[in-house]
PDB file of C-alpha atoms in Angstrom:
ATOM      1  CA  MET A   1     -20.639 -65.681   3.001  1.00  0.00           C
ATOM      2  CA  LYS A   2     -20.479 -68.334   5.719  1.00  0.00           C
ATOM      3  CA  ARG A   3     -18.743 -67.282   8.898  1.00  0.00           C
ATOM      4  CA  TRP A   4     -16.934 -69.586  11.316  1.00  0.00           C
ATOM      5  CA  LEU A   5     -16.567 -68.653  14.913  1.00  0.00           C
ATOM      6  CA  VAL A   6     -15.501 -69.729  18.310  1.00  0.00           C
ATOM      7  CA  CYS A   7     -17.805 -69.090  21.301  1.00  0.00           C
ATOM      8  CA  THR A   8     -19.254 -70.639  24.485  1.00  0.00           C
ATOM      9  CA  VAL A   9     -21.798 -70.701  27.390  1.00  0.00           C
ATOM     10  CA  PHE A  10     -24.211 -72.461  29.840  1.00  0.00           C
ATOM     11  CA  PHE A  11     -25.755 -75.819  28.925  1.00  0.00           C
ATOM     12  CA  MET A  12     -29.507 -75.526  28.324  1.00  0.00           C
ATOM     13  CA  PRO A  13     -31.182 -78.931  29.033  1.00  0.00           C
ATOM     14  CA  MET A  14     -33.980 -78.228  26.570  1.00  0.00           C
ATOM     15  CA  ALA A  15     -31.457 -78.265  23.710  1.00  0.00           C
ATOM     16  CA  GLY A  16     -30.101 -81.748  24.492  1.00  0.00           C
ATOM     17  CA  THR A  17     -32.336 -83.732  22.155  1.00  0.00           C
ATOM     18  CA  VAL A  18     -31.445 -81.563  19.172  1.00  0.00           C
ATOM     19  CA  TRP A  19     -27.688 -81.825  19.512  1.00  0.00           C
ATOM     20  CA  ALA A  20     -27.900 -85.576  20.071  1.00  0.00           C
ATOM     21  CA  GLN A  21     -29.709 -85.959  16.760  1.00  0.00           C
ATOM     22  CA  GLU A  22     -27.493 -83.618  14.746  1.00  0.00           C
ATOM     23  CA  TYR A  23     -24.024 -84.497  16.021  1.00  0.00           C
ATOM     24  CA  THR A  24     -24.100 -88.194  16.963  1.00  0.00           C
ATOM     25  CA  ASN A  25     -20.660 -88.830  15.395  1.00  0.00           C
ATOM     26  CA  MET A  26     -18.997 -86.181  17.574  1.00  0.00           C
ATOM     27  CA  ASP A  27     -18.113 -85.877  21.255  1.00  0.00           C
ATOM     28  CA  ALA A  28     -21.562 -85.179  22.699  1.00  0.00           C
ATOM     29  CA  GLY A  29     -20.211 -83.519  25.830  1.00  0.00           C
ATOM     30  CA  ALA A  30     -18.099 -81.061  23.842  1.00  0.00           C
ATOM     31  CA  VAL A  31     -21.011 -80.161  21.560  1.00  0.00           C
ATOM     32  CA  GLN A  32     -23.219 -79.707  24.619  1.00  0.00           C
ATOM     33  CA  VAL A  33     -20.767 -77.297  26.237  1.00  0.00           C
ATOM     34  CA  LEU A  34     -20.352 -75.251  23.069  1.00  0.00           C
ATOM     35  CA  ARG A  35     -24.087 -75.049  22.332  1.00  0.00           C
ATOM     36  CA  ALA A  36     -24.909 -73.913  25.836  1.00  0.00           C
ATOM     37  CA  ALA A  37     -22.068 -71.405  25.876  1.00  0.00           C
ATOM     38  CA  CYS A  38     -23.145 -69.887  22.579  1.00  0.00           C
ATOM     39  CA  GLN A  39     -26.702 -69.600  23.823  1.00  0.00           C
ATOM     40  CA  TYR A  40     -25.490 -67.659  26.848  1.00  0.00           C
ATOM     41  CA  LEU A  41     -23.517 -65.281  24.664  1.00  0.00           C
ATOM     42  CA  ALA A  42     -26.326 -64.835  22.126  1.00  0.00           C
ATOM     43  CA  GLU A  43     -28.735 -63.823  24.883  1.00  0.00           C
ATOM     44  CA  ALA A  44     -26.418 -61.118  26.242  1.00  0.00           C
ATOM     45  CA  PRO A  45     -27.955 -57.770  25.166  1.00  0.00           C
ATOM     46  CA  TYR A  46     -24.538 -56.131  25.360  1.00  0.00           C
ATOM     47  CA  PHE A  47     -20.983 -57.052  26.297  1.00  0.00           C
ATOM     48  CA  GLY A  48     -17.452 -55.718  26.288  1.00  0.00           C
ATOM     49  CA  ILE A  49     -14.109 -57.524  26.109  1.00  0.00           C
ATOM     50  CA  THR A  50     -10.430 -56.684  26.485  1.00  0.00           C
ATOM     51  CA  ALA A  51      -8.155 -59.080  24.650  1.00  0.00           C
ATOM     52  CA  GLU A  52      -4.772 -59.844  23.152  1.00  0.00           C
ATOM     53  CA  ILE A  53      -4.426 -61.250  19.642  1.00  0.00           C
ATOM     54  CA  TRP A  54      -1.434 -63.237  18.416  1.00  0.00           C
ATOM     55  CA  ARG A  55      -1.061 -64.067  14.727  1.00  0.00           C
ATOM     56  CA  GLU A  56       1.709 -66.126  13.213  1.00  0.00           C
ATOM     57  CA  HIS A  57       3.283 -65.037   9.944  1.00  0.00           C
ATOM     58  CA  LEU A  58       5.614 -67.013   7.705  1.00  0.00           C
ATOM     59  CA  THR A  59       8.454 -64.891   6.322  1.00  0.00           C
ATOM     60  CA  GLU A  60       9.858 -65.296   2.819  1.00  0.00           C
ATOM     61  CA  ASP A  61      12.770 -67.344   4.172  1.00  0.00           C
ATOM     62  CA  GLY A  62      10.425 -69.699   6.034  1.00  0.00           C
ATOM     63  CA  GLN A  63      10.760 -68.328   9.563  1.00  0.00           C
ATOM     64  CA  LYS A  64       7.564 -68.324  11.610  1.00  0.00           C
ATOM     65  CA  VAL A  65       7.096 -65.163  13.695  1.00  0.00           C
ATOM     66  CA  GLN A  66       4.240 -63.836  15.839  1.00  0.00           C
ATOM     67  CA  PHE A  67       2.676 -60.387  15.680  1.00  0.00           C
ATOM     68  CA  SER A  68       0.610 -59.198  18.626  1.00  0.00           C
ATOM     69  CA  ARG A  69      -2.216 -56.736  19.001  1.00  0.00           C
ATOM     70  CA  SER A  70      -4.405 -55.625  21.857  1.00  0.00           C
ATOM     71  CA  MET A  71      -8.057 -54.810  21.425  1.00  0.00           C
ATOM     72  CA  GLU A  72     -11.197 -53.644  23.147  1.00  0.00           C
ATOM     73  CA  MET A  73     -14.629 -54.378  21.744  1.00  0.00           C
ATOM     74  CA  GLU A  74     -18.103 -53.260  22.825  1.00  0.00           C
ATOM     75  CA  VAL A  75     -21.255 -54.762  21.345  1.00  0.00           C
ATOM     76  CA  GLU A  76     -24.906 -53.868  21.813  1.00  0.00           C
ATOM     77  CA  ARG A  77     -27.379 -56.103  20.049  1.00  0.00           C
ATOM     78  CA  PRO A  78     -28.872 -55.981  17.527  1.00  0.00           C
ATOM     79  CA  ASN A  79     -26.994 -53.275  15.660  1.00  0.00           C
ATOM     80  CA  ARG A  80     -24.075 -51.483  17.309  1.00  0.00           C
ATOM     81  CA  PHE A  81     -20.404 -52.138  18.005  1.00  0.00           C
ATOM     82  CA  HIS A  82     -17.183 -50.257  18.698  1.00  0.00           C
ATOM     83  CA  THR A  83     -13.708 -51.816  18.413  1.00  0.00           C
ATOM     84  CA  GLU A  84     -10.243 -50.411  19.075  1.00  0.00           C
ATOM     85  CA  ILE A  85      -7.153 -52.326  17.883  1.00  0.00           C
ATOM     86  CA  HIS A  86      -3.627 -51.365  18.883  1.00  0.00           C
ATOM     87  CA  SER A  87      -0.297 -52.680  17.590  1.00  0.00           C
ATOM     88  CA  PRO A  88       3.225 -51.327  17.118  1.00  0.00           C
ATOM     89  CA  HIS A  89       2.251 -50.679  13.486  1.00  0.00           C
ATOM     90  CA  SER A  90      -1.161 -49.059  13.785  1.00  0.00           C
ATOM     91  CA  GLN A  91      -3.999 -47.848  15.952  1.00  0.00           C
ATOM     92  CA  ARG A  92      -7.457 -48.173  14.498  1.00  0.00           C
ATOM     93  CA  GLY A  93     -11.011 -47.636  15.662  1.00  0.00           C
ATOM     94  CA  PHE A  94     -14.183 -49.121  14.144  1.00  0.00           C
ATOM     95  CA  TRP A  95     -17.727 -47.873  14.817  1.00  0.00           C
ATOM     96  CA  TYR A  96     -21.052 -49.243  13.639  1.00  0.00           C
ATOM     97  CA  ASP A  97     -24.073 -47.247  14.814  1.00  0.00           C
ATOM     98  CA  GLY A  98     -26.883 -49.160  13.124  1.00  0.00           C
ATOM     99  CA  HIS A  99     -26.566 -47.208   9.886  1.00  0.00           C
ATOM    100  CA  SER A 100     -22.934 -46.779   8.885  1.00  0.00           C
ATOM    101  CA  LEU A 101     -19.479 -48.243   9.481  1.00  0.00           C
ATOM    102  CA  THR A 102     -16.630 -45.829  10.224  1.00  0.00           C
ATOM    103  CA  VAL A 103     -12.928 -46.739  10.267  1.00  0.00           C
ATOM    104  CA  LEU A 104     -10.397 -44.399  11.892  1.00  0.00           C
ATOM    105  CA  ASP A 105      -6.634 -44.617  11.394  1.00  0.00           C
ATOM    106  CA  ARG A 106      -5.490 -42.888  14.565  1.00  0.00           C
ATOM    107  CA  LYS A 107      -1.836 -42.872  13.550  1.00  0.00           C
ATOM    108  CA  HIS A 108      -2.428 -40.906  10.333  1.00  0.00           C
ATOM    109  CA  ASN A 109      -5.686 -39.207  11.456  1.00  0.00           C
ATOM    110  CA  LEU A 110      -7.648 -40.496   8.469  1.00  0.00           C
ATOM    111  CA  PHE A 111     -11.171 -41.914   8.510  1.00  0.00           C
ATOM    112  CA  SER A 112     -13.631 -43.495   6.112  1.00  0.00           C
ATOM    113  CA  ALA A 113     -17.349 -44.169   6.434  1.00  0.00           C
ATOM    114  CA  THR A 114     -19.869 -46.154   4.419  1.00  0.00           C
ATOM    115  CA  SER A 115     -23.531 -47.112   4.715  1.00  0.00           C
ATOM    116  CA  MET A 116     -24.240 -50.576   6.070  1.00  0.00           C
ATOM    117  CA  PRO A 117     -27.235 -52.893   6.649  1.00  0.00           C
ATOM    118  CA  ALA A 118     -29.296 -52.593   9.815  1.00  0.00           C
ATOM    119  CA  ASN A 119     -28.075 -55.615  11.807  1.00  0.00           C
ATOM    120  CA  LEU A 120     -24.747 -57.004  12.992  1.00  0.00           C
ATOM    121  CA  ASP A 121     -24.839 -60.276  11.035  1.00  0.00           C
ATOM    122  CA  GLU A 122     -25.228 -58.476   7.717  1.00  0.00           C
ATOM    123  CA  VAL A 123     -22.669 -55.827   8.625  1.00  0.00           C
ATOM    124  CA  ILE A 124     -20.032 -58.436   9.486  1.00  0.00           C
ATOM    125  CA  ASP A 125     -20.538 -60.165   6.138  1.00  0.00           C
ATOM    126  CA  ALA A 126     -20.716 -56.928   4.125  1.00  0.00           C
ATOM    127  CA  SER A 127     -17.549 -55.568   5.752  1.00  0.00           C
ATOM    128  CA  ARG A 128     -15.629 -58.708   4.854  1.00  0.00           C
ATOM    129  CA  ASP A 129     -17.058 -59.221   1.367  1.00  0.00           C
ATOM    130  CA  GLN A 130     -16.964 -55.605   0.185  1.00  0.00           C
ATOM    131  CA  PHE A 131     -13.978 -54.144   2.011  1.00  0.00           C
ATOM    132  CA  GLY A 132     -11.911 -57.053   3.362  1.00  0.00           C
ATOM    133  CA  ILE A 133     -12.469 -55.846   6.936  1.00  0.00           C
ATOM    134  CA  ASP A 134     -12.089 -58.980   9.074  1.00  0.00           C
ATOM    135  CA  LEU A 135     -12.101 -57.785  12.672  1.00  0.00           C
ATOM    136  CA  PRO A 136     -10.710 -60.228  15.233  1.00  0.00           C
ATOM    137  CA  MET A 137     -13.385 -61.694  17.505  1.00  0.00           C
ATOM    138  CA  ILE A 138     -16.241 -59.841  15.780  1.00  0.00           C
ATOM    139  CA  ASP A 139     -17.917 -63.241  15.250  1.00  0.00           C
ATOM    140  CA  LEU A 140     -18.727 -63.188  18.963  1.00  0.00           C
ATOM    141  CA  ALA A 141     -21.400 -60.648  18.039  1.00  0.00           C
ATOM    142  CA  VAL A 142     -23.408 -62.789  15.590  1.00  0.00           C
ATOM    143  CA  SER A 143     -26.994 -63.602  16.478  1.00  0.00           C
ATOM    144  CA  ASP A 144     -26.594 -67.415  16.356  1.00  0.00           C
ATOM    145  CA  PRO A 145     -23.016 -68.217  17.446  1.00  0.00           C
ATOM    146  CA  PHE A 146     -23.547 -71.984  17.713  1.00  0.00           C
ATOM    147  CA  THR A 147     -24.863 -72.520  14.192  1.00  0.00           C
ATOM    148  CA  ASN A 148     -22.164 -70.207  12.901  1.00  0.00           C
ATOM    149  CA  ALA A 149     -19.424 -72.111  14.748  1.00  0.00           C
ATOM    150  CA  MET A 150     -20.602 -75.597  13.787  1.00  0.00           C
ATOM    151  CA  ALA A 151     -21.441 -74.914  10.120  1.00  0.00           C
ATOM    152  CA  ARG A 152     -18.374 -76.722   8.762  1.00  0.00           C
ATOM    153  CA  VAL A 153     -17.205 -78.760  11.744  1.00  0.00           C
ATOM    154  CA  GLN A 154     -16.341 -82.404  11.016  1.00  0.00           C
ATOM    155  CA  GLY A 155     -15.011 -83.547  14.378  1.00  0.00           C
ATOM    156  CA  VAL A 156     -15.142 -82.488  18.030  1.00  0.00           C
ATOM    157  CA  ARG A 157     -13.108 -83.595  21.057  1.00  0.00           C
ATOM    158  CA  ASP A 158     -13.247 -82.727  24.738  1.00  0.00           C
ATOM    159  CA  PHE A 159      -9.834 -82.669  26.450  1.00  0.00           C
ATOM    160  CA  GLY A 160     -11.262 -82.021  29.914  1.00  0.00           C
ATOM    161  CA  MET A 161     -10.324 -79.206  32.252  1.00  0.00           C
ATOM    162  CA  ALA A 162      -7.247 -77.028  31.687  1.00  0.00           C
ATOM    163  CA  PRO A 163      -6.014 -73.641  32.934  1.00  0.00           C
ATOM    164  CA  ALA A 164      -6.234 -70.522  30.766  1.00  0.00           C
ATOM    165  CA  LEU A 165      -5.395 -67.028  32.028  1.00  0.00           C
ATOM    166  CA  GLY A 166      -5.749 -68.238  35.613  1.00  0.00           C
ATOM    167  CA  PHE A 167      -9.214 -69.755  35.092  1.00  0.00           C
ATOM    168  CA  THR A 168     -10.176 -73.430  35.066  1.00  0.00           C
ATOM    169  CA  CYS A 169     -11.665 -74.054  31.636  1.00  0.00           C
ATOM    170  CA  HIS A 170     -13.218 -76.700  29.411  1.00  0.00           C
ATOM    171  CA  HIS A 171     -10.699 -77.401  26.641  1.00  0.00           C
ATOM    172  CA  LEU A 172     -12.471 -78.311  23.388  1.00  0.00           C
ATOM    173  CA  ALA A 173     -11.019 -78.995  19.938  1.00  0.00           C
ATOM    174  CA  PHE A 174     -12.791 -78.843  16.557  1.00  0.00           C
ATOM    175  CA  THR A 175     -11.756 -79.955  13.066  1.00  0.00           C
ATOM    176  CA  GLN A 176     -12.784 -78.502   9.689  1.00  0.00           C
ATOM    177  CA  ASP A 177     -11.481 -78.891   6.131  1.00  0.00           C
ATOM    178  CA  ASN A 178      -9.251 -75.835   6.158  1.00  0.00           C
ATOM    179  CA  ILE A 179      -8.769 -75.104   9.854  1.00  0.00           C
ATOM    180  CA  ASP A 180      -8.543 -76.734  13.258  1.00  0.00           C
ATOM    181  CA  TRP A 181      -9.591 -74.700  16.269  1.00  0.00           C
ATOM    182  CA  GLN A 182      -9.475 -75.029  20.016  1.00  0.00           C
ATOM    183  CA  ILE A 183     -11.362 -73.118  22.681  1.00  0.00           C
ATOM    184  CA  TRP A 184     -11.049 -72.762  26.442  1.00  0.00           C
ATOM    185  CA  ILE A 185     -14.342 -72.004  28.218  1.00  0.00           C
ATOM    186  CA  GLN A 186     -14.360 -70.859  31.819  1.00  0.00           C
ATOM    187  CA  ASP A 187     -15.930 -73.388  34.186  1.00  0.00           C
ATOM    188  CA  GLY A 188     -18.569 -72.322  36.703  1.00  0.00           C
ATOM    189  CA  PRO A 189     -21.554 -69.961  36.728  1.00  0.00           C
ATOM    190  CA  GLN A 190     -20.002 -67.665  34.090  1.00  0.00           C
ATOM    191  CA  PRO A 191     -18.715 -69.943  31.305  1.00  0.00           C
ATOM    192  CA  LEU A 192     -16.905 -67.249  29.358  1.00  0.00           C
ATOM    193  CA  ILE A 193     -14.421 -67.745  26.540  1.00  0.00           C
ATOM    194  CA  ARG A 194     -10.892 -67.151  27.783  1.00  0.00           C
ATOM    195  CA  LYS A 195      -8.747 -68.438  24.937  1.00  0.00           C
ATOM    196  CA  PHE A 196      -8.967 -69.825  21.434  1.00  0.00           C
ATOM    197  CA  VAL A 197      -6.446 -70.997  18.866  1.00  0.00           C
ATOM    198  CA  ILE A 198      -7.161 -71.326  15.135  1.00  0.00           C
ATOM    199  CA  THR A 199      -4.711 -73.307  12.989  1.00  0.00           C
ATOM    200  CA  HIS A 200      -4.820 -72.571   9.258  1.00  0.00           C
ATOM    201  CA  LYS A 201      -3.630 -76.025   8.337  1.00  0.00           C
ATOM    202  CA  ASN A 202      -3.821 -75.641   4.541  1.00  0.00           C
ATOM    203  CA  GLU A 203      -1.606 -72.551   4.491  1.00  0.00           C
ATOM    204  CA  PRO A 204       2.211 -72.794   4.272  1.00  0.00           C
ATOM    205  CA  GLY A 205       3.613 -73.376   7.753  1.00  0.00           C
ATOM    206  CA  SER A 206       0.119 -73.856   9.263  1.00  0.00           C
ATOM    207  CA  PRO A 207       0.100 -70.431  10.981  1.00  0.00           C
ATOM    208  CA  GLU A 208      -1.954 -69.990  14.134  1.00  0.00           C
ATOM    209  CA  PHE A 209      -4.252 -67.209  15.305  1.00  0.00           C
ATOM    210  CA  THR A 210      -4.563 -66.972  19.092  1.00  0.00           C
ATOM    211  CA  GLY A 211      -7.043 -64.891  21.057  1.00  0.00           C
ATOM    212  CA  LEU A 212      -6.742 -64.298  24.816  1.00  0.00           C
ATOM    213  CA  ILE A 213      -9.772 -62.625  26.400  1.00  0.00           C
ATOM    214  CA  ARG A 214      -8.553 -61.114  29.670  1.00  0.00           C
ATOM    215  CA  GLU A 215     -11.682 -59.210  30.686  1.00  0.00           C
ATOM    216  CA  TRP A 216     -15.411 -59.573  30.073  1.00  0.00           C
ATOM    217  CA  ASN A 217     -18.075 -57.022  30.936  1.00  0.00           C
ATOM    218  CA  LEU A 218     -21.687 -58.198  30.754  1.00  0.00           C
ATOM    219  CA  THR A 219     -23.062 -56.138  33.633  1.00  0.00           C
ATOM    220  CA  SER A 220     -22.281 -52.462  33.015  1.00  0.00           C
ATOM    221  CA  ARG A 221     -24.445 -50.948  30.300  1.00  0.00           C
ATOM    222  CA  ILE A 222     -22.429 -49.367  27.508  1.00  0.00           C
ATOM    223  CA  ALA A 223     -22.891 -45.635  26.972  1.00  0.00           C
ATOM    224  CA  ASP A 224     -24.607 -44.603  23.738  1.00  0.00           C
ATOM    225  CA  SER A 225     -21.740 -42.212  23.062  1.00  0.00           C
ATOM    226  CA  ASP A 226     -19.328 -45.156  22.734  1.00  0.00           C
ATOM    227  CA  PHE A 227     -21.006 -46.129  19.453  1.00  0.00           C
ATOM    228  CA  ALA A 228     -21.075 -42.609  17.989  1.00  0.00           C
ATOM    229  CA  PHE A 229     -18.027 -41.624  15.946  1.00  0.00           C
ATOM    230  CA  VAL A 230     -16.719 -38.101  16.520  1.00  0.00           C
ATOM    231  CA  PRO A 231     -13.824 -37.152  14.219  1.00  0.00           C
ATOM    232  CA  PRO A 232     -10.675 -36.092  16.093  1.00  0.00           C
ATOM    233  CA  ASP A 233      -9.394 -32.579  15.518  1.00  0.00           C
ATOM    234  CA  GLY A 234      -7.783 -32.314  12.105  1.00  0.00           C
ATOM    235  CA  ALA A 235      -8.991 -35.716  10.904  1.00  0.00           C
ATOM    236  CA  VAL A 236      -9.305 -36.066   7.120  1.00  0.00           C
ATOM    237  CA  LYS A 237     -12.080 -38.094   5.520  1.00  0.00           C
ATOM    238  CA  VAL A 238     -11.051 -40.379   2.655  1.00  0.00           C
ATOM    239  CA  PRO A 239     -13.140 -42.735   0.493  1.00  0.00           C
ATOM    240  CA  MET A 240     -13.778 -46.282   1.681  1.00  0.00           C
ATOM    241  CA  ARG A 241     -12.364 -48.370  -1.139  1.00  0.00           C
ATOM    242  CA  GLY A 242     -13.386 -51.931  -1.993  1.00  0.00           C
ATOM    243  CA  VAL A 243     -10.277 -53.425  -0.430  1.00  0.00           C
ATOM    244  CA  SER A 244      -9.051 -54.103   3.088  1.00  0.00           C
ATOM    245  CA  ALA A 245      -9.373 -51.411   5.724  1.00  0.00           C
ATOM    246  CA  ASP A 246      -5.582 -51.370   6.035  1.00  0.00           C
ATOM    247  CA  ALA A 247      -5.146 -50.639   2.331  1.00  0.00           C
ATOM    248  CA  ALA A 248      -8.018 -48.159   2.255  1.00  0.00           C
ATOM    249  CA  LEU A 249      -6.469 -45.973   4.940  1.00  0.00           C
ATOM    250  CA  LYS A 250      -2.754 -46.747   4.665  1.00  0.00           C
ATOM    251  CA  PRO A 251      -0.294 -44.430   2.880  1.00  0.00           C
ATOM    252  CA  THR A 252       1.052 -45.874  -0.384  1.00  0.00           C
ATOM    253  CA  GLY A 253       3.906 -48.327   0.120  1.00  0.00           C
ATOM    254  CA  ALA A 254       3.234 -49.157   3.784  1.00  0.00           C
ATOM    255  CA  THR A 255       2.897 -52.797   4.785  1.00  0.00           C
ATOM    256  CA  GLU A 256       1.523 -54.611   7.803  1.00  0.00           C
ATOM    257  CA  PRO A 257       0.234 -58.101   8.565  1.00  0.00           C
ATOM    258  CA  ARG A 258      -3.517 -58.634   8.133  1.00  0.00           C
ATOM    259  CA  THR A 259      -5.773 -58.573  11.167  1.00  0.00           C
ATOM    260  CA  ARG A 260      -6.196 -62.330  10.825  1.00  0.00           C
TER     261      ARG A 260
END
C-alpha cells in the first residue's frame, strides 16, 4: 500500500542534481526544500512531537464541522513508537515495541495486541491494511519520507515565507489526483514541520485535515520504558479484529469520527 506524507528538512547540496532531473516540471525551490527537510527527519534516530489535529466532517444535512484531537508521539528508529491521542470522545494509546502493536482504550480500559513486522514502514502499512489503524502523523516515522511524500505528486508551488504557530516558515503546496496538501516548514537551522493541511478534494464538501505541531524533541533520548506497554489495573484484553481500532475496541453502538 502506497503511503502519502507531509514532511520537511535541511537542503542537502549533493541531492540537487537528482531533484532537477526528476521534477523539472515542478517548482524546483519547493522540491528542494521538501527533499532536504525529509532527509533531516529521516536521519533523526528518535524524535517526539506534541500536536493538535483538526478534521472536518460533513454532517448528513451538509454542515461542515471540525473535530479536534491532541496527540503526543515518540519514535525511535528503526522499530519503536508510542502515540497517545486525546479527544472529548476517546483516549487511546498505541505502542509498537519491535514485535507487537498494542492499542489501549483508556476510557473503557480495554486493550488489544497483535504481532507485527520488525520495522516501522511495514508496521504502518500492516496496521492500515489489516486493521484500519491510520494514526495521524505516523508517516513522519517512515524511513524515506521524501519518496513517500512525492510518490503521487503532480504539481508543486512555493508561496514564500509565512507565519505558523509563531515561527517563520516556508509555505509549500502540492497537488495530487485525490488530495491537495500544504505544509509550513520552519525557517532557519531547525527546519521543522509546524503545520500541514490536507484537502480531500474528491470527497463531498472537500473536508480538510489539519495538523499543528507545537513541540518537537530531537535532543532528549526517549526512555525504553515509553515503548513498553504495561496494562493498567483492571484492564481487559480483547481480540484485535480486522477492522478499525475504534471499532475493535469500542462498545457496540458507539460512534466517533475516524482519526483521519
